[in-house]
Short mmCIF file of C-alpha atoms in Angstrom, two decimals:
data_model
loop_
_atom_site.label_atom_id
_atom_site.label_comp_id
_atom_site.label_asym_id
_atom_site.label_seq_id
_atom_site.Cartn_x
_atom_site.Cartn_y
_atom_site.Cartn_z
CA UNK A 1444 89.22 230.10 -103.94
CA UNK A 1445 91.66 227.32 -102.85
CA UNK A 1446 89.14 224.54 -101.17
CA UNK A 1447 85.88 225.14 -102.81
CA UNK A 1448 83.21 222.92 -102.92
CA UNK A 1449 81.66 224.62 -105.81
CA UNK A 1450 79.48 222.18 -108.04
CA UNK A 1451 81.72 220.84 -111.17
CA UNK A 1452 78.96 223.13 -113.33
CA UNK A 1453 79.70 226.16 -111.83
CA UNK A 1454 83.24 225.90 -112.01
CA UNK A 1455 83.38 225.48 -115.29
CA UNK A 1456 80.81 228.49 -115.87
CA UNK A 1457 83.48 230.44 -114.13
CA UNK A 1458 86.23 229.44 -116.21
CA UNK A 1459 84.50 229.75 -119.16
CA UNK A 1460 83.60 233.28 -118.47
CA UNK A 1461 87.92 234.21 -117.49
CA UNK A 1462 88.11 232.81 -120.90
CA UNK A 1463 85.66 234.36 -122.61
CA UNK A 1464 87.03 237.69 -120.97
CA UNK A 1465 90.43 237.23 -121.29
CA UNK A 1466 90.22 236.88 -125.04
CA UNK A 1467 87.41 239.47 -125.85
CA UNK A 1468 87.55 241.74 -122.53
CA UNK A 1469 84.05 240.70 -122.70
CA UNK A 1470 81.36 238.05 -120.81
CA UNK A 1471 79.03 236.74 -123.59
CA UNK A 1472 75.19 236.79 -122.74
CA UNK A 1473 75.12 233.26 -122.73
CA UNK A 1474 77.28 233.04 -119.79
CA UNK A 1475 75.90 236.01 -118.34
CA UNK A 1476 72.47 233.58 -118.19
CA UNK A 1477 74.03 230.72 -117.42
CA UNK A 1478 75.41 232.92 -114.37
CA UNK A 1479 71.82 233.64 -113.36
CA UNK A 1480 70.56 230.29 -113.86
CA UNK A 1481 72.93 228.64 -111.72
CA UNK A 1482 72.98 231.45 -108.92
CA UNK A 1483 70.02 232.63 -108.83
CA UNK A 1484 69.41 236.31 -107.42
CA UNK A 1485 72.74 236.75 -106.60
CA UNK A 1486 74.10 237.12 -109.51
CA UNK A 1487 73.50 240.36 -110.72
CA UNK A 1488 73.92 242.00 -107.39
CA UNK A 1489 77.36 240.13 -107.92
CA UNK A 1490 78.14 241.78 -111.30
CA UNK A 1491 76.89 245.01 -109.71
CA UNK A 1492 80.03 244.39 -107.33
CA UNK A 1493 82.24 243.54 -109.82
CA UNK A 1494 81.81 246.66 -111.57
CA UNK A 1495 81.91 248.64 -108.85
CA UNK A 1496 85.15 247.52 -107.95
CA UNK A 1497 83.87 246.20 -104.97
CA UNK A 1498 86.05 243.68 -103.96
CA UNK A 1499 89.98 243.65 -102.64
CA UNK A 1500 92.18 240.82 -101.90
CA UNK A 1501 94.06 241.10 -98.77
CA UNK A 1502 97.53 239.32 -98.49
CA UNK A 1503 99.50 239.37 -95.52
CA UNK A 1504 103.63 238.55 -95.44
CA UNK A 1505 103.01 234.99 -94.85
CA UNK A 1506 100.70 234.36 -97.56
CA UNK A 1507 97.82 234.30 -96.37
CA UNK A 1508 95.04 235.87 -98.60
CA UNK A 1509 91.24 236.95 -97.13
CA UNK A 1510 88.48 239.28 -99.57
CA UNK A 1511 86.76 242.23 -98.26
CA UNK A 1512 83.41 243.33 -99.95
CA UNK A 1513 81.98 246.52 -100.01
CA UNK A 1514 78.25 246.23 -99.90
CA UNK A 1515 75.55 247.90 -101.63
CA UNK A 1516 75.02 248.78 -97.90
CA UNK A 1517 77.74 250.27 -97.25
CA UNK A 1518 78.99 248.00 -94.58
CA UNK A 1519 82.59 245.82 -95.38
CA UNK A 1520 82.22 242.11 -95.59
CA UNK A 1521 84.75 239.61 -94.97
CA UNK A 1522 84.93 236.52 -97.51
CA UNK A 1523 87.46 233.58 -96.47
CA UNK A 1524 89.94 232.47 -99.31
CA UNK A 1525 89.76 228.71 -97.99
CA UNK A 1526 86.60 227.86 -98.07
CA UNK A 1527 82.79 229.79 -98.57
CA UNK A 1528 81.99 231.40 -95.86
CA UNK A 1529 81.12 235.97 -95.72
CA UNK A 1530 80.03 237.32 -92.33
CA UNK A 1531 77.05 238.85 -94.56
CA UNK A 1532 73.39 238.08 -92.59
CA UNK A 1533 72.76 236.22 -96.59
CA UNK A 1534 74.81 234.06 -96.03
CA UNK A 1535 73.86 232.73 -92.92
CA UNK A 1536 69.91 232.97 -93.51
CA UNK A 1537 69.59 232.11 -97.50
CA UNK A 1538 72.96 229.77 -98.11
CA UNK A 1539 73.59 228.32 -94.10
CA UNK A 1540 69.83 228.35 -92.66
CA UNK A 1541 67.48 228.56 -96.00
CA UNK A 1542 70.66 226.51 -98.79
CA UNK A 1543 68.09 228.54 -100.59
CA UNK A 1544 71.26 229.71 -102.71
CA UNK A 1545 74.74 228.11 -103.58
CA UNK A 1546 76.57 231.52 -102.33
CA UNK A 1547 76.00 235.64 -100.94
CA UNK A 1548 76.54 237.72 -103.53
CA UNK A 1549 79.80 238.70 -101.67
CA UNK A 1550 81.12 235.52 -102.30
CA UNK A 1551 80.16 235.23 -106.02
CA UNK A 1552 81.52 238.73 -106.46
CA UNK A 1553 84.95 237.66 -105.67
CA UNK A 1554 84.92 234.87 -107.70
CA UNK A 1555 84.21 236.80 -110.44
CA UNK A 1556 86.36 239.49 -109.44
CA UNK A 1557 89.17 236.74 -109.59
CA UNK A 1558 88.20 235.17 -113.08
CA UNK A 1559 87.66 239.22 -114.36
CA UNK A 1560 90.82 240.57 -112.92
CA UNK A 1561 88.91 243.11 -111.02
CA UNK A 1562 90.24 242.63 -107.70
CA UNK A 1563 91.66 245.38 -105.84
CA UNK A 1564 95.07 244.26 -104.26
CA UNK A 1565 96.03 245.68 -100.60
CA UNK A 1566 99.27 244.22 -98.64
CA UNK A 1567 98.35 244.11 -94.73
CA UNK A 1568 100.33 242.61 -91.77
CA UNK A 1569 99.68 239.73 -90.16
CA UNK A 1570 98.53 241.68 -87.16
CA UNK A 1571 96.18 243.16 -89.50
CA UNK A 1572 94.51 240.30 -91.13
CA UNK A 1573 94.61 238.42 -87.83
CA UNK A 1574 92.42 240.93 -86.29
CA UNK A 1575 89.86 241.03 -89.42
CA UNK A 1576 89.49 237.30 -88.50
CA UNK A 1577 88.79 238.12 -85.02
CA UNK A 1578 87.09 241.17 -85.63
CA UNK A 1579 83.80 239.01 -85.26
CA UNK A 1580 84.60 236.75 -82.50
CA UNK A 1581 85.14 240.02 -80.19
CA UNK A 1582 82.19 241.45 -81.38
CA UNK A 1583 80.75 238.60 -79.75
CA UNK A 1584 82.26 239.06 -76.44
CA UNK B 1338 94.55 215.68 -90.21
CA UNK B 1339 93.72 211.97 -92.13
CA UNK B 1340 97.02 211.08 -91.73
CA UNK B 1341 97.28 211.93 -88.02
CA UNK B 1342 94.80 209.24 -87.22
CA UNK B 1343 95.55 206.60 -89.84
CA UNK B 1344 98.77 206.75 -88.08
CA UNK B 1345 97.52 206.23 -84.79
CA UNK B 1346 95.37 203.69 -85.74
CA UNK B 1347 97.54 201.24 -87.90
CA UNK B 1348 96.04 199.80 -91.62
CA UNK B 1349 93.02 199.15 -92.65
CA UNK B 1350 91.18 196.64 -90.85
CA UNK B 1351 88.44 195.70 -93.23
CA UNK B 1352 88.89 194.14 -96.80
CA UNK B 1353 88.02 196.11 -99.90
CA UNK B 1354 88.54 199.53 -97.61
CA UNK B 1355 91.05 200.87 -99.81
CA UNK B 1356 93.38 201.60 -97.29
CA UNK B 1357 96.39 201.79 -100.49
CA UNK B 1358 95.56 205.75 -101.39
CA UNK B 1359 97.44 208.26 -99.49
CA UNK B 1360 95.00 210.49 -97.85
CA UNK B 1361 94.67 213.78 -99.13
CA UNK B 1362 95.79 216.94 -96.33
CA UNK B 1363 92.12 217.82 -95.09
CA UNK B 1364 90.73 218.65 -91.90
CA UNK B 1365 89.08 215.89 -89.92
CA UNK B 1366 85.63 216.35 -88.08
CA UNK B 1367 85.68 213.91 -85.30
CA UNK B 1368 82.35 212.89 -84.16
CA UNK B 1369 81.04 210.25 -81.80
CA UNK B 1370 79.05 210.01 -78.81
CA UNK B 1371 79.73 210.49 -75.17
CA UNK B 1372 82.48 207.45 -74.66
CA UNK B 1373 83.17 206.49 -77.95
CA UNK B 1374 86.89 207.58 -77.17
CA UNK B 1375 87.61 210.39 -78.54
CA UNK B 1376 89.78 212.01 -76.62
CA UNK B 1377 91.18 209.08 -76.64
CA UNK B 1378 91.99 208.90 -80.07
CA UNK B 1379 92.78 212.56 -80.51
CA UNK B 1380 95.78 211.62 -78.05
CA UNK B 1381 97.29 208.64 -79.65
CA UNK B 1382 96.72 210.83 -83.23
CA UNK B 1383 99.14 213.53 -81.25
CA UNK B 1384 101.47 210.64 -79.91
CA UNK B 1385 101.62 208.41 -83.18
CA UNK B 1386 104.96 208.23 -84.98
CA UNK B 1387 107.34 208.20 -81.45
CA UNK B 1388 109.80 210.75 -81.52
CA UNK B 1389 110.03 211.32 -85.09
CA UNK B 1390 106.53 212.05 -85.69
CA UNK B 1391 105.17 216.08 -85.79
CA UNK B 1392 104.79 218.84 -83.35
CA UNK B 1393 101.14 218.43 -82.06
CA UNK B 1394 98.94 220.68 -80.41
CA UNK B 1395 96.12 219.51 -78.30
CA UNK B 1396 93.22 221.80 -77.89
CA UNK B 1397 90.22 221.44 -75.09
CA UNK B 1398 88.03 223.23 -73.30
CA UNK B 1399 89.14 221.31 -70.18
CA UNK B 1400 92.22 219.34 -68.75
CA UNK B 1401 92.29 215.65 -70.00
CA UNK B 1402 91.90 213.32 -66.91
CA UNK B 1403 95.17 211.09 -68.57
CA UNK B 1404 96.74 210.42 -71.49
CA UNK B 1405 96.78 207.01 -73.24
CA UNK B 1406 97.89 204.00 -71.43
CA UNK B 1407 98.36 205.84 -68.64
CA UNK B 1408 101.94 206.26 -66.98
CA UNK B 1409 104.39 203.47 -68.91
CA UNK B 1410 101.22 201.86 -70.44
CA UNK B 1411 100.94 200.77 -73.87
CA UNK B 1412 104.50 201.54 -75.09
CA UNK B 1413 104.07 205.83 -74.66
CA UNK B 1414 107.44 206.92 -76.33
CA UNK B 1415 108.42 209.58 -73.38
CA UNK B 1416 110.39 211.49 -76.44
CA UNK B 1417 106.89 211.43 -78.23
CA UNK B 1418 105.63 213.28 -74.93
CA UNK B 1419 108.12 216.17 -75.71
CA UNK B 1420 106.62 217.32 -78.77
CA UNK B 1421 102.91 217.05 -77.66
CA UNK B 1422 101.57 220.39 -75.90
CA UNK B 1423 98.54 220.73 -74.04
CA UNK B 1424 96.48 223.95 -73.58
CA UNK B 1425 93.20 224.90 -72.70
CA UNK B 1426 91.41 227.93 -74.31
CA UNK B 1427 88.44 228.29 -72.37
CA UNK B 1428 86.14 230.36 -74.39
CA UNK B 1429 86.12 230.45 -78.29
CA UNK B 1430 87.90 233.55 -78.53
CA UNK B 1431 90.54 232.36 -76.82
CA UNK B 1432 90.66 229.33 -79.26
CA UNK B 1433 90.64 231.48 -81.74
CA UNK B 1434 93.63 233.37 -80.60
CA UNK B 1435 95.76 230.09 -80.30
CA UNK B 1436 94.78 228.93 -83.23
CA UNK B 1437 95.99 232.09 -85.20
CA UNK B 1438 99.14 232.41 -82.89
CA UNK B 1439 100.06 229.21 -83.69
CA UNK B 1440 99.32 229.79 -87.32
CA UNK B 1441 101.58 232.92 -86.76
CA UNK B 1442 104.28 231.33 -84.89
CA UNK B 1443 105.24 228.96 -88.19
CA UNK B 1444 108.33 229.70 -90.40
CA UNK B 1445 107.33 229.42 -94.15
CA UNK B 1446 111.09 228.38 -94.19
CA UNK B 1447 110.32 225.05 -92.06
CA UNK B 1448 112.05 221.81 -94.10
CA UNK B 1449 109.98 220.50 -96.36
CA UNK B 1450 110.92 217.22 -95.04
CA UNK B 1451 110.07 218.24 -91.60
CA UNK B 1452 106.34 216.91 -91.07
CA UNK B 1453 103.63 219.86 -90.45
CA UNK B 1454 101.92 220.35 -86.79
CA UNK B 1455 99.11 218.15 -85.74
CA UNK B 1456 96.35 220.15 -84.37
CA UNK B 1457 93.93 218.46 -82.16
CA UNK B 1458 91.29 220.15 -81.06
CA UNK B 1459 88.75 218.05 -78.19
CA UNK B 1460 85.45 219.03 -77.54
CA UNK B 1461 84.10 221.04 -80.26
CA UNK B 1462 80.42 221.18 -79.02
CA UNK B 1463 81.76 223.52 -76.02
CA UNK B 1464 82.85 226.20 -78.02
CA UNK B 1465 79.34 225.89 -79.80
CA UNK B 1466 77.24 226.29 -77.78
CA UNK B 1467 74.74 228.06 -77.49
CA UNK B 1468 75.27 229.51 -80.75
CA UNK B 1469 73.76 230.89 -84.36
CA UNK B 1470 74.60 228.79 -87.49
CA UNK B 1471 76.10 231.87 -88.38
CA UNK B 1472 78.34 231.90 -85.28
CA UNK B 1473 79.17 228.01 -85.73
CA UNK B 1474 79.87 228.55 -89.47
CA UNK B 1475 82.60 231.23 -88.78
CA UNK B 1476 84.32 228.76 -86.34
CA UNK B 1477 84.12 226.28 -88.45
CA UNK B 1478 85.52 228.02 -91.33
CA UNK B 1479 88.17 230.09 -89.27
CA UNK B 1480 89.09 226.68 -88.43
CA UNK B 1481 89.61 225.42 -92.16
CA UNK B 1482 91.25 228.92 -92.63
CA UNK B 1483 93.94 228.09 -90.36
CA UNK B 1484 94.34 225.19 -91.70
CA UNK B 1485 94.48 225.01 -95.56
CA UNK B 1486 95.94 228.63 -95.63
CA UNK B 1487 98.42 229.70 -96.42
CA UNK B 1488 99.39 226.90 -98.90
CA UNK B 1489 103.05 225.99 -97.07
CA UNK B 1490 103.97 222.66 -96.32
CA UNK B 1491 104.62 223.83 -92.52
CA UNK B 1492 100.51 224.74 -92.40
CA UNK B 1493 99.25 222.27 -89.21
CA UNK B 1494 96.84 219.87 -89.70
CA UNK B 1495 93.70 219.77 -87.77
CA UNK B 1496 91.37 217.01 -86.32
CA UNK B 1497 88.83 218.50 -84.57
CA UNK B 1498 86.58 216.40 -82.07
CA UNK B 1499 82.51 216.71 -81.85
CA UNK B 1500 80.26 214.65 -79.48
CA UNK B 1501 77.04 213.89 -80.91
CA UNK B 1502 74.26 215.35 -81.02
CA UNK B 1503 75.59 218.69 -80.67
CA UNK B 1504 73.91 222.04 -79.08
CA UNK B 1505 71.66 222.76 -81.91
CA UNK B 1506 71.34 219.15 -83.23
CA UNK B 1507 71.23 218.35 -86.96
CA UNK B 1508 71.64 222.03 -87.92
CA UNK B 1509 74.67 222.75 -86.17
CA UNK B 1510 76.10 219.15 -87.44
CA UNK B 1511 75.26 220.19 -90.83
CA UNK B 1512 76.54 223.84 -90.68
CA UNK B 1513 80.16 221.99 -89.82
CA UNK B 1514 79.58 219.25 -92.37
CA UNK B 1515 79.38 222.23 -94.94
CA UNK B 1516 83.30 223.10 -93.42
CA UNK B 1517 84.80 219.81 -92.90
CA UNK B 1518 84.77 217.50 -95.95
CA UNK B 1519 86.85 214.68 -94.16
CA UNK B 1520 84.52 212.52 -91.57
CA UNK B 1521 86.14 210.31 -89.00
CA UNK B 1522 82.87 208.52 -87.04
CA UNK B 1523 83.15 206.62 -84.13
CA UNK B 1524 80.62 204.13 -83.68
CA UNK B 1525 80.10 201.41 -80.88
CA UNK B 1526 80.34 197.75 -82.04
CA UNK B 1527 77.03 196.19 -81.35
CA UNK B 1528 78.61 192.45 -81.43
CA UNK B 1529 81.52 192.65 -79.80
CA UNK B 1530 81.38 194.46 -76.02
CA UNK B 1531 84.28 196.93 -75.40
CA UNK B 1532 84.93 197.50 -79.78
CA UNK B 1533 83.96 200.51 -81.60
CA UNK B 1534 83.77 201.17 -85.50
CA UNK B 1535 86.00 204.04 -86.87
CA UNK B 1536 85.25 204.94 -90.16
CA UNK B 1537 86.93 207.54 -92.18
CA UNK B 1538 85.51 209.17 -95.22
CA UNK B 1539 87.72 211.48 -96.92
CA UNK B 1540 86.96 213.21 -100.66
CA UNK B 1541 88.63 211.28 -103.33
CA UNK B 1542 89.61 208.34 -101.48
CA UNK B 1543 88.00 204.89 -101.12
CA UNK B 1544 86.42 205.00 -97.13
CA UNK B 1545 88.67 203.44 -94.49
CA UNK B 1546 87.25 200.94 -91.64
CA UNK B 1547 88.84 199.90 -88.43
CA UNK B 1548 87.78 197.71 -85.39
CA UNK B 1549 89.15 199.03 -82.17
CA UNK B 1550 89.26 197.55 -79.21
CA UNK B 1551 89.01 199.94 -76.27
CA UNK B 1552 91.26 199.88 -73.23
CA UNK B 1553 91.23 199.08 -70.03
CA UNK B 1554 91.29 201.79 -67.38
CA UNK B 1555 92.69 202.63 -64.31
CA UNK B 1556 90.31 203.09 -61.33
CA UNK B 1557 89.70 207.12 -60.50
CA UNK B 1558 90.44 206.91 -56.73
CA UNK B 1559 94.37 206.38 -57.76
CA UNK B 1560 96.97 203.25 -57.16
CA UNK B 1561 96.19 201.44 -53.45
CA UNK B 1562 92.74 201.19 -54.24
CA UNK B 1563 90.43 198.63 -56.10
CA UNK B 1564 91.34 195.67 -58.67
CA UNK B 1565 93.49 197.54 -60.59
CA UNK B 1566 96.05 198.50 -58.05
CA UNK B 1567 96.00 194.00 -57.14
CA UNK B 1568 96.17 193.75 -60.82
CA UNK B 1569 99.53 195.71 -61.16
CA UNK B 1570 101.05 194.50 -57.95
CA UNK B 1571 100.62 191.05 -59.09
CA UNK B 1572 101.03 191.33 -62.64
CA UNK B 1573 102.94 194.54 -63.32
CA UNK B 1574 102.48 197.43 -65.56
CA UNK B 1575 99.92 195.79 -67.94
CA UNK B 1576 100.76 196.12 -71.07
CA UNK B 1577 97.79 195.62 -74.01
CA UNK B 1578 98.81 193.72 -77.04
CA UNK B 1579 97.48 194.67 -80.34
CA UNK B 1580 96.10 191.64 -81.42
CA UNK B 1581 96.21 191.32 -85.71
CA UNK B 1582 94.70 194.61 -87.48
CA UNK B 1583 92.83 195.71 -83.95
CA UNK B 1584 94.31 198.73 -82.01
CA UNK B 1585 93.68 199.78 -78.65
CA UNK B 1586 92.29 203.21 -77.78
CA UNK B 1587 89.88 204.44 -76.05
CA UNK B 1588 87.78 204.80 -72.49
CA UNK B 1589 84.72 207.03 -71.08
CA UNK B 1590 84.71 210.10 -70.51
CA UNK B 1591 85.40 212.09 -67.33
CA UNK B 1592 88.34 209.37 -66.27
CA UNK B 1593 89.19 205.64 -66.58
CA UNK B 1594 87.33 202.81 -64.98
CA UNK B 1595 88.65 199.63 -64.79
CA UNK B 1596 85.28 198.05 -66.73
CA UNK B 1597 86.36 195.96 -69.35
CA UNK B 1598 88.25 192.15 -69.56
CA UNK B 1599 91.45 192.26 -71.33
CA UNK B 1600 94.30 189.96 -72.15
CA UNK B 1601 97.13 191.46 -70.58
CA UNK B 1602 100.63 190.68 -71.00
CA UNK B 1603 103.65 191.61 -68.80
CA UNK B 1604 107.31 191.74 -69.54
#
């Protein structure tokens, strides 16, 4: 994502692990730890994502890109591309409330998703993606 | 935007502050407390570079009692007036909606010479409040959204204004920390009456210092009235002179006063 603030360590885990993939269509255990030990419990619900072909990259004419998660739930979850931020309730009690945990699981499932190649790819208007973005602000009222 | 308010407020005051790197595009969070001029500042950011300088946008949750210098004052390019636009979403939803139609309304085929939109949004806290962390993280980031996305040159930059504390205190300050890795603080000079300390922190650049002076004000009961009125029949339109690396901004909140001593200058 454009305007992360991952830490310098987990960035590199997550290129390491495109690499690794891209040249063996494989993630090596090693980085499959070092995924755990740097996100915790989130990262195998993330993988479980990932496989499931969870996540899908909305792009709109203009450019503009936003990531919707399906949950183990059920429910859709909206991931910004610009910085971290899911309208999942883990993010705002574990990473906003808790910073029990870097990321949601929704967020570390499309960054995997990216460095995998596993991201489903849907073209949307701008009316579209402008009313995702809303979509919780009228909620609201 | 960084640049918006470097702009506005001239170089570098203090020594060593590294004012030499260009700032990076990020959004700025604002903060001060009640009258540390910051509407104020917002203003001048939207009025800085005369005619030639960007479109700007201000943003707030009410009308602005004034702008700068008030009418004539402090060398207000009129042209500069023309590009600034005022509106007033009341409720965040409507914020929301400007922001995105004005994100809308830009042509990805806007000259790359042209210089993007400043976006200046005044009085954050009162589209907190009284909200979640989860509620202020999603305007927070909705705001970053809007403004590092799409990655076009013609994407507006934002400086967004918070009084501190904030509804919610250290929490909600934090939550919009998390969003808004630029910091512009305003800060009250303890030795010199009337000066505040602006201090600008952005990611990858050495932090940036200024002494400002804030201005004097115009009474709220209006020309005919009080020393100000006596002041400009006698003297004129007053007209404050920068004086070496300080620049003028500033006043309380809720309108001008005529509070502080100033060298003034006529033509």
């Amino acid at each position: 994502m454009d305007g992360s603030t991952l830490p310098a360590v987990a960035e590199e885990l997550l290129r390491e692990i495109k690499k690794a993939f891209q040249e063996t269509s494989q993630v090596p255990d090693e980085l499959l730890l070092g995924l755990k030990f740097i996100f915790g419990p989130a990262a195998v619900p993330a993988l479980d994502l990932v496989d499931q072909h969870s996540v899908t990259r909305l792009r709109s004419p203009s450019g503009r890109i936003l990531y919707q998660v399906l949950g183990s739930s059920g429910k859709l979850y909206t991931c910004y591309s610009s910085c971290h931020f899911c309208t999942c309730p883990a993010f705002e009690f574990s990473v906003l409330q808790k910073s029990e945990s870097l990321l949601c699981k929704h967020i570390l499932a499309v960054y995997l998703s990216q460095a995998l190649g596993a991201c489903q790819e849907l073209a949307v208007s701008e009316e579209q993606l402008t009313n995702i973005l809303l979509a919780e602000e009228e909620d609201e009222g | 935007m960084a640049a918006a308010l470097e702009r506005a407020l001239g170089p570098a005051a203090a020594a060593g502050s590294g004012s030499g790197a260009a700032l990076p595009p990020l959004p700025v969070l604002l903060t001060g407390p009640a009258g540390s001029g910051r509407t104020s500042l917002l203003l001048r950011a939207a009025l800085a570079g005369g005619a030639d300088g960007p479109r700007a946008l201000f943003l707030a949750p009410s009308a602005i009692p004034r702008l700068p210098g008030g009418s004539g004052g402090t060398g207000t390019d009129p042209r500069a007036l023309q590009r600034l636009e005022l509106r007033y979403p009341r409720t965040r939803l409507s914020l929301c909606r400007e922001l995105l139609s004005l994100s809308l309304s830009l042509s990805p085929s806007l000259s790359p010479l042209s210089p993007p939109p400043v976006v200046l949004l005044d009085g954050l806290e009162r589209y907190l409040c009284p909200l979640s962390p989860g509620a202020t993280a999603r305007l927070a980031a909705l705001l970053l959204e809007l403004s590092l996305s799409p990655p076009v040159p013609s994407r507006p930059q934002l400086v967004a204004a918070l009084r501190l504390p904030p509804p919610g205190g250290a929490v909600t300050l934090g939550t919009l920390l998390r969003f808004f890795p630029a910091r512009c603080h305003l800060r009250g000079d303890t030795r010199g009456r009337g000066h505040v300390w602006v201090t600008l922190r952005c990611p990858g650049t050495p932090t940036r210092r200024w002494r400002a002076l804030k201005s004097p004000s115009n009474s709220r009961s209006g020309p005919g009235t009080g020393g100000h009125s006596l002041a400009r029949r006698v003297l004129g339109d007053p007209k404050i002179i920068a004086q070496g690396p300080l620049t003028v901004f500033g006043g309380p909140p809720g309108g001008l006063r005529l509070s502080w001593k100033m060298r003034l200058e006529c033509r």
